[in-house]
Amino acid sequence: MKPTLQAVADAVGVSRSTVSNAYSRPDQLSAALRERILDAARQLGYPGPNPTARSLRRGFVGSIGVLFTSQLSYAFTDPFAVRFLAGVGAAAERHGTSMLLVPLPPAVTDARRAVENAAVDGFCVYCVADEEWALDVIRHRGLPYVSTAPRDNAGADERYVGIDERAAARSAAAHVAGLGHRRVALLADSVLPDAPAGPLTVAGVDQVPHPTTRGRLAGFADAFAEVGVGWAELTVVNAPGNSRKAAAAAIAELFDQPAPPTAVLAGSDVLALGVLDALAARPAHDRPTVSVTGFDDVPEAAAAGLTTVRQPAEEKGRIAAELLLDPPADPAAGHVLLPTALVVRDSTGPVPRS
Amino acid sequence: MKPTLQAVADAVGVSRSTVSNAYSRPDQLSAALRERILDAARQLGYPGPNPTARSLRRGFVGSIGVLFTSQLSYAFTDPFAVRFLAGVGAAAERHGTSMLLVPLPPAVTDARRAVENAAVDGFCVYCVADEEWALDVIRHRGLPYVSTAPRDNAGADERYVGIDERAAARSAAAHVAGLGHRRVALLADSVLPDAPAGPLTVAGVDQVPHPTTRGRLAGFADAFAEVGVGWAELTVVNAPGNSRKAAAAAIAELFDQPAPPTAVLAGSDVLALGVLDALAARPAHDRPTVSVTGFDDVPEAAAAGLTTVRQPAEEKGRIAAELLLDPPADPAAGHVLLPTALVVRDSTGPVPRS
DNA sequence: GCTAGTCTCTGTATCGATACAGACTGGATC
DNA sequence: GATCCAGTCTGTATCGATACAGAGACTAGC
């Protein structure tokens, strides 16, 4: 058994308090005694105050939780999520705080429990799917949190950092519409819950539950509405899982149709890259000319020449963590909207004359 | 103030133990009473047992630490490290365990403290630089750990998962030597501590402190020794920080020399990609033909056509976490060497006749 | 010489739970 | 009717520290 603080106190012949002070408040005792205590601790093999006991007594843990409402492995697969984590990490580093990554079991009951049991001082909630239940649990625990999306019913004291999804998406769609495209597919993750991969009929964009997806689809639709292409004329394609593979699989059949879309607007770069994969997989003679746009501007997008909407990923993570660790006095400052920019590359062009 | 377990007990008129059991051992009380307790808890806004207090009493935390002996942000910048993390995450997910990422302050004293204070049940130590001090602290705390490199003085009960660095490196170098290259540069991170970027004189490979770097350089040297090129004839180039930029900067000057190397063997893909960057940055008429090899086979390597040594990154993380969470009965099974494979792509070719 | 003030150090209360041994029921068994 | 047992619930000890008020000793200041 590892010795406790009491054991060190006994060995030196001082009180427990004094040993505690030797570690946590060196100014509370003489340097000489402190040395004696630390020496004795070394001798006994005392590894320093037990972090858990210390956390209990002090009332805080010194770490923040990062919540992905999806498989934890997803966080490392999605390049945007990785950049986000890097930002959180940078802020955590500056504050001397650790990051706890909490995997969530698939069943909601279990997932709630996982959030309840996480030993953290607060949460950065990265919005993947509907995370309302997670926010409930966090609020219930009385912990502060920052989410990465503006929420419709956000309380005044609720902090978030996001972008104007709708306007950003609209800018990409306006670019594509401006190039003359009218037969267009919109590709997104989790358009409707539990929907299969592939083309999907969606009555209206407000049917889409996931706020981020909804915002982006709405932005796409806005731009096309302006050139006279209504929602019903747009093909919505579901790609569950937001992976390159899923996107390629979901979009593939469209290209076999007699009149394939001349443009695909994807809800993320990962999906857009999947579309490019699907195109590349076809023999050259049977490869339609399709404009493709992404969203996020992950590192891979530049290499692929993908036209996309840039949003500052690391910045998002950094600011999320900073809002959490160092809350602004003015609650209005807790709502951050980051700038986005359309980045035009080679993956979009005018409609081919056929 | 959030209510405690005691408050719920008082409200229902039962003992604290019973409330505790309602959460942690449902079989210890009648279903009816359990419901009454949980109802009261909801009513009072009791968020469930305090994770810290529970950890203290139970003696374990339910999370494992992942230690990068470098900036935490490095972990998200290096694609190999990201894949490793993904593997750890997958294993953690299966075990219902959280991952704590602990940022280490630059000063060793502070860094020791950070490791001492981490509330975890064990550590996966990802070897970036010399991490002996970290292992010391962990052992001192009596916590189990798994490191990602075979260590020279590893105790029998010490677990690790790694590759045969030397043999793997040798395979890449043998390929390059077989192509006829004799004027060769070896590029690596932290060849000597605090050495500047650029070409470096290293008396012998055993001068290199970092075991991974040493192993790879030794492997490179082995293959060239076999074709009669001694250590002294090899140019060793230091690229501190293992970044693409650092590599490009460190290697650039070599290409200005009258007789530049015809091949560069890099200690990682990131460095190798940096070399390709440095070459691409030169005007076409002044661009030497240089064979380049990397190490790791990160996703970017394939796109860049980089010849490299593949090692299973996720596997490494997954196995590290599993050795930690589920220690094999047989201590010999705690030492895992993963297979590697030379992947030949376009970045290597025969020596140009000039 | 007396009051203040500063340094050190101690003692007790407390953080919020879980483990474990045992007490109390009520029915089944013989 | 005594015995046993399973099913429930309670009480006490404990996990390993920190906070805070205060006790002594010692120096300063007047």
PDB file of C-alpha atoms in Angstrom, chain A residues 90-348:
ATOM      1  CA  ALA A  90      -4.118  24.593 -26.850  1.00  0.00           C
ATOM      2  CA  ALA A  91      -6.426  26.486 -24.524  1.00  0.00           C
ATOM      3  CA  ALA A  92      -6.329  23.720 -21.932  1.00  0.00           C
ATOM      4  CA  GLU A  93      -2.572  23.763 -22.083  1.00  0.00           C
ATOM      5  CA  ARG A  94      -2.489  27.464 -21.349  1.00  0.00           C
ATOM      6  CA  HIS A  95      -4.736  27.014 -18.349  1.00  0.00           C
ATOM      7  CA  GLY A  96      -2.956  23.963 -17.008  1.00  0.00           C
ATOM      8  CA  THR A  97      -6.148  21.985 -17.352  1.00  0.00           C
ATOM      9  CA  SER A  98      -6.538  18.434 -18.616  1.00  0.00           C
ATOM     10  CA  MET A  99      -9.030  17.285 -21.219  1.00  0.00           C
ATOM     11  CA  LEU A 100     -11.243  14.325 -20.559  1.00  0.00           C
ATOM     12  CA  LEU A 101     -12.628  12.563 -23.591  1.00  0.00           C
ATOM     13  CA  VAL A 102     -15.740  10.709 -22.586  1.00  0.00           C
ATOM     14  CA  PRO A 103     -16.925   7.898 -24.824  1.00  0.00           C
ATOM     15  CA  LEU A 104     -20.698   7.634 -24.953  1.00  0.00           C
ATOM     16  CA  PRO A 105     -22.348   4.231 -25.095  1.00  0.00           C
ATOM     17  CA  PRO A 106     -24.964   3.927 -27.841  1.00  0.00           C
ATOM     18  CA  ALA A 107     -27.932   3.603 -25.483  1.00  0.00           C
ATOM     19  CA  VAL A 108     -29.075   6.977 -24.208  1.00  0.00           C
ATOM     20  CA  THR A 109     -29.595   5.754 -20.654  1.00  0.00           C
ATOM     21  CA  ASP A 110     -26.015   4.570 -20.505  1.00  0.00           C
ATOM     22  CA  ALA A 111     -24.807   7.696 -22.206  1.00  0.00           C
ATOM     23  CA  ARG A 112     -26.537   9.866 -19.623  1.00  0.00           C
ATOM     24  CA  ARG A 113     -24.828   7.917 -16.927  1.00  0.00           C
ATOM     25  CA  ALA A 114     -21.467   8.423 -18.608  1.00  0.00           C
ATOM     26  CA  VAL A 115     -21.966  12.178 -18.597  1.00  0.00           C
ATOM     27  CA  GLU A 116     -23.146  12.075 -14.990  1.00  0.00           C
ATOM     28  CA  ASN A 117     -20.079  10.159 -13.943  1.00  0.00           C
ATOM     29  CA  ALA A 118     -17.451  12.246 -15.675  1.00  0.00           C
ATOM     30  CA  ALA A 119     -15.138  13.905 -13.186  1.00  0.00           C
ATOM     31  CA  VAL A 120     -14.777  17.327 -14.785  1.00  0.00           C
ATOM     32  CA  ASP A 121     -15.337  20.980 -14.031  1.00  0.00           C
ATOM     33  CA  GLY A 122     -17.272  21.661 -17.216  1.00  0.00           C
ATOM     34  CA  PHE A 123     -17.908  20.520 -20.737  1.00  0.00           C
ATOM     35  CA  CYS A 124     -17.194  21.549 -24.282  1.00  0.00           C
ATOM     36  CA  VAL A 125     -20.006  20.001 -26.248  1.00  0.00           C
ATOM     37  CA  TYR A 126     -19.138  19.360 -29.853  1.00  0.00           C
ATOM     38  CA  CYS A 127     -22.391  19.084 -31.709  1.00  0.00           C
ATOM     39  CA  VAL A 128     -22.545  15.997 -33.805  1.00  0.00           C
ATOM     40  CA  ALA A 129     -26.118  14.932 -33.505  1.00  0.00           C
ATOM     41  CA  ASP A 130     -28.920  16.068 -31.299  1.00  0.00           C
ATOM     42  CA  GLU A 131     -27.295  16.677 -27.973  1.00  0.00           C
ATOM     43  CA  GLU A 132     -30.145  18.153 -25.993  1.00  0.00           C
ATOM     44  CA  TRP A 133     -30.197  15.271 -23.540  1.00  0.00           C
ATOM     45  CA  ALA A 134     -26.510  15.802 -22.864  1.00  0.00           C
ATOM     46  CA  LEU A 135     -27.024  19.467 -22.114  1.00  0.00           C
ATOM     47  CA  ASP A 136     -29.831  18.463 -19.766  1.00  0.00           C
ATOM     48  CA  VAL A 137     -27.559  16.229 -17.785  1.00  0.00           C
ATOM     49  CA  ILE A 138     -24.836  18.829 -17.633  1.00  0.00           C
ATOM     50  CA  ARG A 139     -27.209  21.525 -16.459  1.00  0.00           C
ATOM     51  CA  HIS A 140     -28.630  19.114 -13.953  1.00  0.00           C
ATOM     52  CA  ARG A 141     -25.165  18.615 -12.540  1.00  0.00           C
ATOM     53  CA  GLY A 142     -24.791  22.353 -12.317  1.00  0.00           C
ATOM     54  CA  LEU A 143     -21.682  22.334 -14.475  1.00  0.00           C
ATOM     55  CA  PRO A 144     -20.796  25.089 -16.925  1.00  0.00           C
ATOM     56  CA  TYR A 145     -20.611  24.211 -20.588  1.00  0.00           C
ATOM     57  CA  VAL A 146     -20.011  25.686 -23.983  1.00  0.00           C
ATOM     58  CA  SER A 147     -21.625  24.268 -27.063  1.00  0.00           C
ATOM     59  CA  THR A 148     -20.509  24.656 -30.632  1.00  0.00           C
ATOM     60  CA  ALA A 149     -23.797  25.749 -32.065  1.00  0.00           C
ATOM     61  CA  PRO A 150     -26.155  28.597 -31.468  1.00  0.00           C
ATOM     62  CA  ARG A 151     -29.234  26.967 -29.976  1.00  0.00           C
ATOM     63  CA  ASP A 152     -32.719  28.183 -30.610  1.00  0.00           C
ATOM     64  CA  ASN A 153     -33.731  28.272 -26.984  1.00  0.00           C
ATOM     65  CA  ALA A 154     -30.399  29.244 -25.533  1.00  0.00           C
ATOM     66  CA  GLY A 155     -30.604  30.916 -22.159  1.00  0.00           C
ATOM     67  CA  ALA A 156     -28.894  34.244 -21.757  1.00  0.00           C
ATOM     68  CA  ASP A 157     -26.138  32.731 -19.653  1.00  0.00           C
ATOM     69  CA  GLU A 158     -25.542  29.911 -22.085  1.00  0.00           C
ATOM     70  CA  ARG A 159     -22.277  30.111 -23.910  1.00  0.00           C
ATOM     71  CA  TYR A 160     -21.577  28.960 -27.423  1.00  0.00           C
ATOM     72  CA  VAL A 161     -19.208  29.465 -30.289  1.00  0.00           C
ATOM     73  CA  GLY A 162     -20.370  28.830 -33.804  1.00  0.00           C
ATOM     74  CA  ILE A 163     -20.829  30.263 -37.217  1.00  0.00           C
ATOM     75  CA  ASP A 164     -23.807  31.494 -39.163  1.00  0.00           C
ATOM     76  CA  GLU A 165     -24.379  28.113 -40.761  1.00  0.00           C
ATOM     77  CA  ARG A 166     -27.156  29.278 -42.993  1.00  0.00           C
ATOM     78  CA  ALA A 167     -25.410  32.304 -44.423  1.00  0.00           C
ATOM     79  CA  ALA A 168     -22.206  30.363 -44.911  1.00  0.00           C
ATOM     80  CA  ALA A 169     -23.954  27.576 -46.772  1.00  0.00           C
ATOM     81  CA  ARG A 170     -25.825  30.102 -48.820  1.00  0.00           C
ATOM     82  CA  SER A 171     -22.578  31.652 -50.021  1.00  0.00           C
ATOM     83  CA  ALA A 172     -21.418  28.319 -51.407  1.00  0.00           C
ATOM     84  CA  ALA A 173     -24.749  27.638 -53.055  1.00  0.00           C
ATOM     85  CA  ALA A 174     -24.909  31.137 -54.529  1.00  0.00           C
ATOM     86  CA  HIS A 175     -21.528  30.535 -56.137  1.00  0.00           C
ATOM     87  CA  VAL A 176     -22.779  27.292 -57.667  1.00  0.00           C
ATOM     88  CA  ALA A 177     -26.065  28.841 -58.746  1.00  0.00           C
ATOM     89  CA  GLY A 178     -24.119  31.689 -60.270  1.00  0.00           C
ATOM     90  CA  LEU A 179     -22.250  29.186 -62.411  1.00  0.00           C
ATOM     91  CA  GLY A 180     -25.572  28.196 -63.896  1.00  0.00           C
ATOM     92  CA  HIS A 181     -26.304  24.966 -62.076  1.00  0.00           C
ATOM     93  CA  ARG A 182     -29.976  24.168 -61.615  1.00  0.00           C
ATOM     94  CA  ARG A 183     -30.047  20.362 -61.292  1.00  0.00           C
ATOM     95  CA  VAL A 184     -28.439  20.035 -57.922  1.00  0.00           C
ATOM     96  CA  ALA A 185     -28.067  17.499 -55.148  1.00  0.00           C
ATOM     97  CA  LEU A 186     -27.608  18.346 -51.493  1.00  0.00           C
ATOM     98  CA  LEU A 187     -25.627  15.791 -49.546  1.00  0.00           C
ATOM     99  CA  ALA A 188     -25.617  15.715 -45.762  1.00  0.00           C
ATOM    100  CA  ASP A 189     -25.154  13.547 -42.721  1.00  0.00           C
ATOM    101  CA  SER A 190     -28.175  12.604 -40.625  1.00  0.00           C
ATOM    102  CA  VAL A 191     -30.752  14.467 -42.670  1.00  0.00           C
ATOM    103  CA  LEU A 192     -33.485  12.526 -40.955  1.00  0.00           C
ATOM    104  CA  PRO A 193     -32.885  10.277 -37.967  1.00  0.00           C
ATOM    105  CA  ASP A 194     -32.277   6.652 -38.886  1.00  0.00           C
ATOM    106  CA  ALA A 195     -32.851   7.339 -42.566  1.00  0.00           C
ATOM    107  CA  PRO A 196     -31.025   5.028 -44.975  1.00  0.00           C
ATOM    108  CA  ALA A 197     -28.172   6.199 -47.158  1.00  0.00           C
ATOM    109  CA  GLY A 198     -29.102   7.660 -50.524  1.00  0.00           C
ATOM    110  CA  PRO A 199     -31.647  10.031 -52.034  1.00  0.00           C
ATOM    111  CA  LEU A 200     -34.425  10.961 -49.701  1.00  0.00           C
ATOM    112  CA  THR A 201     -37.702  12.806 -49.814  1.00  0.00           C
ATOM    113  CA  VAL A 202     -37.831  15.563 -47.256  1.00  0.00           C
ATOM    114  CA  ALA A 203     -41.017  17.559 -47.061  1.00  0.00           C
ATOM    115  CA  GLY A 204     -39.280  20.722 -46.011  1.00  0.00           C
ATOM    116  CA  VAL A 205     -35.980  21.796 -44.573  1.00  0.00           C
ATOM    117  CA  ASP A 206     -37.604  22.394 -41.203  1.00  0.00           C
ATOM    118  CA  GLN A 207     -38.142  18.635 -40.951  1.00  0.00           C
ATOM    119  CA  VAL A 208     -34.443  18.173 -40.417  1.00  0.00           C
ATOM    120  CA  PRO A 209     -33.837  17.763 -36.704  1.00  0.00           C
ATOM    121  CA  HIS A 210     -30.115  18.309 -36.472  1.00  0.00           C
ATOM    122  CA  PRO A 211     -29.582  22.061 -36.238  1.00  0.00           C
ATOM    123  CA  THR A 212     -26.273  22.229 -38.057  1.00  0.00           C
ATOM    124  CA  THR A 213     -27.451  20.099 -40.953  1.00  0.00           C
ATOM    125  CA  ARG A 214     -30.705  22.012 -41.043  1.00  0.00           C
ATOM    126  CA  GLY A 215     -28.899  25.335 -41.123  1.00  0.00           C
ATOM    127  CA  ARG A 216     -26.672  24.318 -43.979  1.00  0.00           C
ATOM    128  CA  LEU A 217     -29.425  22.768 -46.039  1.00  0.00           C
ATOM    129  CA  ALA A 218     -31.529  25.860 -45.475  1.00  0.00           C
ATOM    130  CA  GLY A 219     -28.692  28.044 -46.675  1.00  0.00           C
ATOM    131  CA  PHE A 220     -28.269  25.942 -49.806  1.00  0.00           C
ATOM    132  CA  ALA A 221     -32.009  26.153 -50.443  1.00  0.00           C
ATOM    133  CA  ASP A 222     -32.038  29.934 -49.911  1.00  0.00           C
ATOM    134  CA  ALA A 223     -29.598  30.532 -52.723  1.00  0.00           C
ATOM    135  CA  PHE A 224     -31.477  28.311 -55.146  1.00  0.00           C
ATOM    136  CA  ALA A 225     -34.830  29.717 -54.212  1.00  0.00           C
ATOM    137  CA  GLU A 226     -33.456  33.037 -55.336  1.00  0.00           C
ATOM    138  CA  VAL A 227     -32.817  31.717 -58.828  1.00  0.00           C
ATOM    139  CA  GLY A 228     -36.205  30.059 -58.963  1.00  0.00           C
ATOM    140  CA  VAL A 229     -35.292  26.526 -57.952  1.00  0.00           C
ATOM    141  CA  GLY A 230     -37.568  25.410 -55.158  1.00  0.00           C
ATOM    142  CA  TRP A 231     -36.942  22.906 -52.391  1.00  0.00           C
ATOM    143  CA  ALA A 232     -38.896  20.188 -54.165  1.00  0.00           C
ATOM    144  CA  GLU A 233     -36.625  20.418 -57.184  1.00  0.00           C
ATOM    145  CA  LEU A 234     -33.508  19.802 -55.135  1.00  0.00           C
ATOM    146  CA  THR A 235     -32.378  16.234 -54.560  1.00  0.00           C
ATOM    147  CA  VAL A 236     -31.535  15.586 -50.939  1.00  0.00           C
ATOM    148  CA  VAL A 237     -29.132  12.734 -50.283  1.00  0.00           C
ATOM    149  CA  ASN A 238     -28.471  11.234 -46.892  1.00  0.00           C
ATOM    150  CA  ALA A 239     -25.010   9.997 -45.927  1.00  0.00           C
ATOM    151  CA  PRO A 240     -25.175   8.642 -42.405  1.00  0.00           C
ATOM    152  CA  GLY A 241     -21.912   8.773 -40.493  1.00  0.00           C
ATOM    153  CA  ASN A 242     -20.263  11.697 -42.209  1.00  0.00           C
ATOM    154  CA  SER A 243     -17.557   9.558 -43.753  1.00  0.00           C
ATOM    155  CA  ARG A 244     -15.948   9.624 -47.148  1.00  0.00           C
ATOM    156  CA  LYS A 245     -17.074   6.098 -47.806  1.00  0.00           C
ATOM    157  CA  ALA A 246     -20.651   6.716 -46.767  1.00  0.00           C
ATOM    158  CA  ALA A 247     -20.799   9.739 -49.033  1.00  0.00           C
ATOM    159  CA  ALA A 248     -19.419   7.876 -52.017  1.00  0.00           C
ATOM    160  CA  ALA A 249     -21.878   5.058 -51.492  1.00  0.00           C
ATOM    161  CA  ALA A 250     -24.831   7.366 -50.982  1.00  0.00           C
ATOM    162  CA  ILE A 251     -24.197   9.504 -54.042  1.00  0.00           C
ATOM    163  CA  ALA A 252     -23.088   6.810 -56.477  1.00  0.00           C
ATOM    164  CA  GLU A 253     -26.500   5.828 -57.794  1.00  0.00           C
ATOM    165  CA  LEU A 254     -27.320   9.385 -58.779  1.00  0.00           C
ATOM    166  CA  PHE A 255     -24.557   9.337 -61.361  1.00  0.00           C
ATOM    167  CA  ASP A 256     -26.123   6.341 -63.033  1.00  0.00           C
ATOM    168  CA  GLN A 257     -29.314   8.204 -63.726  1.00  0.00           C
ATOM    169  CA  PRO A 258     -30.109   9.596 -67.160  1.00  0.00           C
ATOM    170  CA  ALA A 259     -29.890  13.189 -65.946  1.00  0.00           C
ATOM    171  CA  PRO A 260     -27.470  13.268 -63.034  1.00  0.00           C
ATOM    172  CA  PRO A 261     -27.072  16.458 -61.033  1.00  0.00           C
ATOM    173  CA  THR A 262     -24.565  18.887 -62.434  1.00  0.00           C
ATOM    174  CA  ALA A 263     -23.559  19.938 -58.960  1.00  0.00           C
ATOM    175  CA  VAL A 264     -23.410  18.394 -55.503  1.00  0.00           C
ATOM    176  CA  LEU A 265     -23.388  20.606 -52.439  1.00  0.00           C
ATOM    177  CA  ALA A 266     -22.081  18.679 -49.487  1.00  0.00           C
ATOM    178  CA  GLY A 267     -22.588  19.517 -45.853  1.00  0.00           C
ATOM    179  CA  SER A 268     -18.949  18.821 -45.057  1.00  0.00           C
ATOM    180  CA  ASP A 269     -15.615  18.429 -46.784  1.00  0.00           C
ATOM    181  CA  VAL A 270     -15.451  14.813 -45.793  1.00  0.00           C
ATOM    182  CA  LEU A 271     -18.662  14.172 -47.677  1.00  0.00           C
ATOM    183  CA  ALA A 272     -17.527  16.252 -50.628  1.00  0.00           C
ATOM    184  CA  LEU A 273     -14.313  14.275 -50.849  1.00  0.00           C
ATOM    185  CA  GLY A 274     -16.429  11.152 -50.877  1.00  0.00           C
ATOM    186  CA  VAL A 275     -18.304  12.532 -53.879  1.00  0.00           C
ATOM    187  CA  LEU A 276     -15.015  13.114 -55.653  1.00  0.00           C
ATOM    188  CA  ASP A 277     -14.063   9.548 -54.782  1.00  0.00           C
ATOM    189  CA  ALA A 278     -17.303   8.288 -56.286  1.00  0.00           C
ATOM    190  CA  LEU A 279     -16.614  10.227 -59.452  1.00  0.00           C
ATOM    191  CA  ALA A 280     -13.026   9.058 -59.670  1.00  0.00           C
ATOM    192  CA  ALA A 281     -14.193   5.488 -59.264  1.00  0.00           C
ATOM    193  CA  ARG A 282     -16.109   5.654 -62.542  1.00  0.00           C
ATOM    194  CA  PRO A 283     -14.452   4.925 -65.886  1.00  0.00           C
ATOM    195  CA  ALA A 284     -13.384   8.163 -67.579  1.00  0.00           C
ATOM    196  CA  HIS A 285     -15.813   7.780 -70.471  1.00  0.00           C
ATOM    197  CA  ASP A 286     -18.756   7.494 -68.100  1.00  0.00           C
ATOM    198  CA  ARG A 287     -17.802  10.202 -65.666  1.00  0.00           C
ATOM    199  CA  PRO A 288     -20.208  13.141 -65.571  1.00  0.00           C
ATOM    200  CA  THR A 289     -18.784  16.612 -65.084  1.00  0.00           C
ATOM    201  CA  VAL A 290     -20.039  17.554 -61.671  1.00  0.00           C
ATOM    202  CA  SER A 291     -19.276  20.610 -59.595  1.00  0.00           C
ATOM    203  CA  VAL A 292     -18.745  19.758 -55.936  1.00  0.00           C
ATOM    204  CA  THR A 293     -18.575  21.957 -52.868  1.00  0.00           C
ATOM    205  CA  GLY A 294     -17.671  21.080 -49.330  1.00  0.00           C
ATOM    206  CA  PHE A 295     -17.839  22.737 -45.988  1.00  0.00           C
ATOM    207  CA  ASP A 296     -15.161  23.355 -43.307  1.00  0.00           C
ATOM    208  CA  ASP A 297     -12.002  23.642 -45.402  1.00  0.00           C
ATOM    209  CA  VAL A 298     -10.128  20.833 -43.747  1.00  0.00           C
ATOM    210  CA  PRO A 299      -6.470  20.385 -44.713  1.00  0.00           C
ATOM    211  CA  GLU A 300      -7.316  17.700 -47.277  1.00  0.00           C
ATOM    212  CA  ALA A 301      -9.636  20.052 -49.152  1.00  0.00           C
ATOM    213  CA  ALA A 302      -6.843  22.216 -50.498  1.00  0.00           C
ATOM    214  CA  ALA A 303      -4.951  19.239 -51.844  1.00  0.00           C
ATOM    215  CA  ALA A 304      -8.084  17.984 -53.555  1.00  0.00           C
ATOM    216  CA  GLY A 305      -8.844  21.379 -55.079  1.00  0.00           C
ATOM    217  CA  LEU A 306     -12.197  21.430 -53.364  1.00  0.00           C
ATOM    218  CA  THR A 307     -14.319  24.563 -53.385  1.00  0.00           C
ATOM    219  CA  THR A 308     -15.557  24.938 -49.864  1.00  0.00           C
ATOM    220  CA  VAL A 309     -16.604  27.216 -47.030  1.00  0.00           C
ATOM    221  CA  ARG A 310     -13.843  27.863 -44.595  1.00  0.00           C
ATOM    222  CA  GLN A 311     -14.571  28.019 -40.919  1.00  0.00           C
ATOM    223  CA  PRO A 312     -11.810  28.396 -38.341  1.00  0.00           C
ATOM    224  CA  ALA A 313     -11.635  24.979 -36.724  1.00  0.00           C
ATOM    225  CA  GLU A 314      -8.895  25.389 -34.167  1.00  0.00           C
ATOM    226  CA  GLU A 315     -10.204  28.795 -33.296  1.00  0.00           C
ATOM    227  CA  LYS A 316     -13.559  27.249 -32.585  1.00  0.00           C
ATOM    228  CA  GLY A 317     -12.036  24.766 -30.178  1.00  0.00           C
ATOM    229  CA  ARG A 318      -9.790  27.305 -28.582  1.00  0.00           C
ATOM    230  CA  ILE A 319     -12.570  29.787 -28.004  1.00  0.00           C
ATOM    231  CA  ALA A 320     -14.936  27.123 -26.745  1.00  0.00           C
ATOM    232  CA  ALA A 321     -12.414  26.085 -24.122  1.00  0.00           C
ATOM    233  CA  GLU A 322     -11.622  29.639 -23.231  1.00  0.00           C
ATOM    234  CA  LEU A 323     -15.251  30.584 -22.794  1.00  0.00           C
ATOM    235  CA  LEU A 324     -15.453  27.637 -20.446  1.00  0.00           C
ATOM    236  CA  LEU A 325     -12.265  28.189 -18.488  1.00  0.00           C
ATOM    237  CA  ASP A 326     -12.379  31.931 -18.353  1.00  0.00           C
ATOM    238  CA  PRO A 327     -15.995  33.054 -18.641  1.00  0.00           C
ATOM    239  CA  PRO A 328     -16.451  36.626 -19.802  1.00  0.00           C
ATOM    240  CA  ALA A 329     -18.021  38.987 -17.289  1.00  0.00           C
ATOM    241  CA  ASP A 330     -20.475  40.211 -19.880  1.00  0.00           C
ATOM    242  CA  PRO A 331     -22.820  37.350 -20.803  1.00  0.00           C
ATOM    243  CA  ALA A 332     -23.256  38.770 -24.281  1.00  0.00           C
ATOM    244  CA  ALA A 333     -19.575  38.056 -24.855  1.00  0.00           C
ATOM    245  CA  GLY A 334     -20.355  34.398 -24.290  1.00  0.00           C
ATOM    246  CA  HIS A 335     -22.004  34.148 -27.677  1.00  0.00           C
ATOM    247  CA  VAL A 336     -19.359  34.031 -30.349  1.00  0.00           C
ATOM    248  CA  LEU A 337     -19.998  33.859 -34.063  1.00  0.00           C
ATOM    249  CA  LEU A 338     -16.891  33.180 -36.095  1.00  0.00           C
ATOM    250  CA  PRO A 339     -16.377  34.426 -39.630  1.00  0.00           C
ATOM    251  CA  THR A 340     -16.552  32.111 -42.612  1.00  0.00           C
ATOM    252  CA  ALA A 341     -15.292  32.524 -46.142  1.00  0.00           C
ATOM    253  CA  LEU A 342     -16.042  30.901 -49.449  1.00  0.00           C
ATOM    254  CA  VAL A 343     -12.896  29.361 -50.896  1.00  0.00           C
ATOM    255  CA  VAL A 344     -13.232  28.756 -54.605  1.00  0.00           C
ATOM    256  CA  ARG A 345     -10.991  26.077 -56.060  1.00  0.00           C
ATOM    257  CA  ASP A 346     -11.117  23.734 -59.038  1.00  0.00           C
ATOM    258  CA  SER A 347     -13.979  21.484 -58.030  1.00  0.00           C
ATOM    259  CA  THR A 348     -16.615  23.925 -59.223  1.00  0.00           C
TER     260      THR A 348
END
